[in-house]
Amino acid sequence: MSVLSALSLSRRPATAFVVIGMFWGCFAAYVPVIKDQLAASDALFGTLLLGSATGLVSAMWLAPRADRLLGARSMQVGTAFLAFAWLLPGQITAPLVFALTMALVGLASGLLDVVMNARVSELEAKHNRPLMNANHAMFSVAYAVGAIVVSFTREAGLPPTPVFAAFGVVALLLLPMMRMDVTYVAAEEGYAGRYPLWPIVLCGAIVLVAFMSEATVEAWSALHVERTLGGGAAEGALGPAMLGITMAIGRFSGQAVAERLREVSVVIGASVISATGAVIAAFAPTPLVAYVGFGILGLGVSVIGPMGLALVGKLVAPHLRTEAISRTAVIGFSGFFFAPMLMGLMSEAFGLRMAFLGVAVLLLTALPLALLVKRQPRHDAAVET
């Protein structure tokens, strides 16, 4: 019942996680189509996705200000903005224009992402229990559903834009569920602490590793299955779908684990598990073995990002929580956009197998980062004592 109760407590931000997940699942499964539409090489397509990073960096500075301005309607406005932004990339054939539309997507996605994670952290503090994994699990469920839906629409020959439009209608229908009053926390009397730079940098780096790895599978797993292993369109779409399904399982399980183990211990174990999955996917001889690799990777990586975001919320003073999560989230979520570029360059130079092997190495870098975070003083511990 811990997962159901966590989702009940955080149902409003969880709805926003669902919206973002279904859009990105749709995009991941349509990557081969969009890439062919642009007539782009692996390296060029990966570079074009950097447009999203530009929007995301802008979101880092705009999100706290927009949140203060919009208040209870922040998630609603962010969702409407995102639904509009996703109408554009699927109908573009000019590479430069595609990069610009992805910048708009990155801005909208980043704004909503920062706000919804901040709302979850506020609820964690209010109810004194972990909620981040359950909410990120809803992202994964929606991501898997989006990818599975696209496996059918691609087989039917539907282009991306009407499918994105249909998901946009669903997002708009969910808007009433996302209105949430904001708790503004003033600085504690006598607070003289420094700006929490190191917690943000270290936790941001952990989230970055997780989301770079996740983004790699999202953006390139369909191509790996179809091009490297000779699978069809439906088999290719099952690559990101498998990631979404296993990440949902991992995050729902992680919700229970987070209530029993310290976050740092979970991050260390999950990094080793996910790196193993990346190695299996890299050397897979058939699509079925690749799915196993993607599944193991998804189970492990699923909890690393949410744990990093939860950690920074506990390492900083309450009045700095939204800003700290904003900075941490943007560092982490930039991985969704830098990873496809790096993956494209590696694929162009060495092939997709070696590129996925590079993901395994990346995942193992979370181990020393977690140990450094363990040495940081926890604000929640200081308050309790």
mmCIF file with all atom_site columns, C-alpha atoms in Angstrom, residues 32 35-36 46 52 73 126 137 143 179 190 216 219 223 250 253 270-271 280 295 299 301 344 351 376 385:
data_model
loop_
_atom_site.group_PDB
_atom_site.id
_atom_site.type_symbol
_atom_site.label_atom_id
_atom_site.label_alt_id
_atom_site.label_comp_id
_atom_site.label_asym_id
_atom_site.label_entity_id
_atom_site.label_seq_id
_atom_site.pdbx_PDB_ins_code
_atom_site.Cartn_x
_atom_site.Cartn_y
_atom_site.Cartn_z
_atom_site.occupancy
_atom_site.B_iso_or_equiv
_atom_site.pdbx_formal_charge
_atom_site.auth_seq_id
_atom_site.auth_comp_id
_atom_site.auth_asym_id
_atom_site.auth_atom_id
_atom_site.pdbx_PDB_model_num
ATOM 1  C CA . PRO A 1 32  ? 13.541 6.597  -36.803 1.00 0.00 ? 32  PRO A CA 1
ATOM 2  C CA . LYS A 1 35  ? 15.382 11.120 -38.475 1.00 0.00 ? 35  LYS A CA 1
ATOM 3  C CA . ASP A 1 36  ? 14.539 9.826  -41.976 1.00 0.00 ? 36  ASP A CA 1
ATOM 4  C CA . GLY A 1 46  ? 22.230 13.964 -32.317 1.00 0.00 ? 46  GLY A CA 1
ATOM 5  C CA . SER A 1 52  ? 16.435 21.038 -26.646 1.00 0.00 ? 52  SER A CA 1
ATOM 6  C CA . ARG A 1 73  ? -1.488 27.167 -11.875 1.00 0.00 ? 73  ARG A CA 1
ATOM 7  C CA . LYS A 1 126 ? 5.195  18.096 4.525   1.00 0.00 ? 126 LYS A CA 1
ATOM 8  C CA . ALA A 1 137 ? 7.412  5.696  -11.932 1.00 0.00 ? 137 ALA A CA 1
ATOM 9  C CA . TYR A 1 143 ? 6.447  6.703  -21.384 1.00 0.00 ? 143 TYR A CA 1
ATOM 10 C CA . ARG A 1 179 ? -3.870 22.774 -9.936  1.00 0.00 ? 179 ARG A CA 1
ATOM 11 C CA . GLY A 1 190 ? 18.979 33.480 12.066  1.00 0.00 ? 190 GLY A CA 1
ATOM 12 C CA . THR A 1 216 ? 20.453 7.186  -24.806 1.00 0.00 ? 216 THR A CA 1
ATOM 13 C CA . ALA A 1 219 ? 16.565 7.981  -28.473 1.00 0.00 ? 219 ALA A CA 1
ATOM 14 C CA . LEU A 1 223 ? 17.538 2.332  -34.152 1.00 0.00 ? 223 LEU A CA 1
ATOM 15 C CA . GLY A 1 250 ? 12.014 -0.304 -10.735 1.00 0.00 ? 250 GLY A CA 1
ATOM 16 C CA . SER A 1 253 ? 9.900  -0.988 -6.141  1.00 0.00 ? 253 SER A CA 1
ATOM 17 C CA . ALA A 1 270 ? 21.455 0.601  -8.978  1.00 0.00 ? 270 ALA A CA 1
ATOM 18 C CA . SER A 1 271 ? 24.483 1.919  -10.893 1.00 0.00 ? 271 SER A CA 1
ATOM 19 C CA . ILE A 1 280 ? 24.069 -6.890 -22.448 1.00 0.00 ? 280 ILE A CA 1
ATOM 20 C CA . GLY A 1 295 ? 15.083 -4.126 -19.153 1.00 0.00 ? 295 GLY A CA 1
ATOM 21 C CA . LEU A 1 299 ? 15.416 -1.509 -13.555 1.00 0.00 ? 299 LEU A CA 1
ATOM 22 C CA . VAL A 1 301 ? 18.724 3.394  -13.736 1.00 0.00 ? 301 VAL A CA 1
ATOM 23 C CA . GLY A 1 344 ? 25.232 10.089 -32.420 1.00 0.00 ? 344 GLY A CA 1
ATOM 24 C CA . GLY A 1 351 ? 28.831 1.926  -34.231 1.00 0.00 ? 351 GLY A CA 1
ATOM 25 C CA . GLN A 1 376 ? 27.639 16.210 2.725   1.00 0.00 ? 376 GLN A CA 1
ATOM 26 C CA . THR A 1 385 ? 18.556 16.715 16.083  1.00 0.00 ? 385 THR A CA 1
#
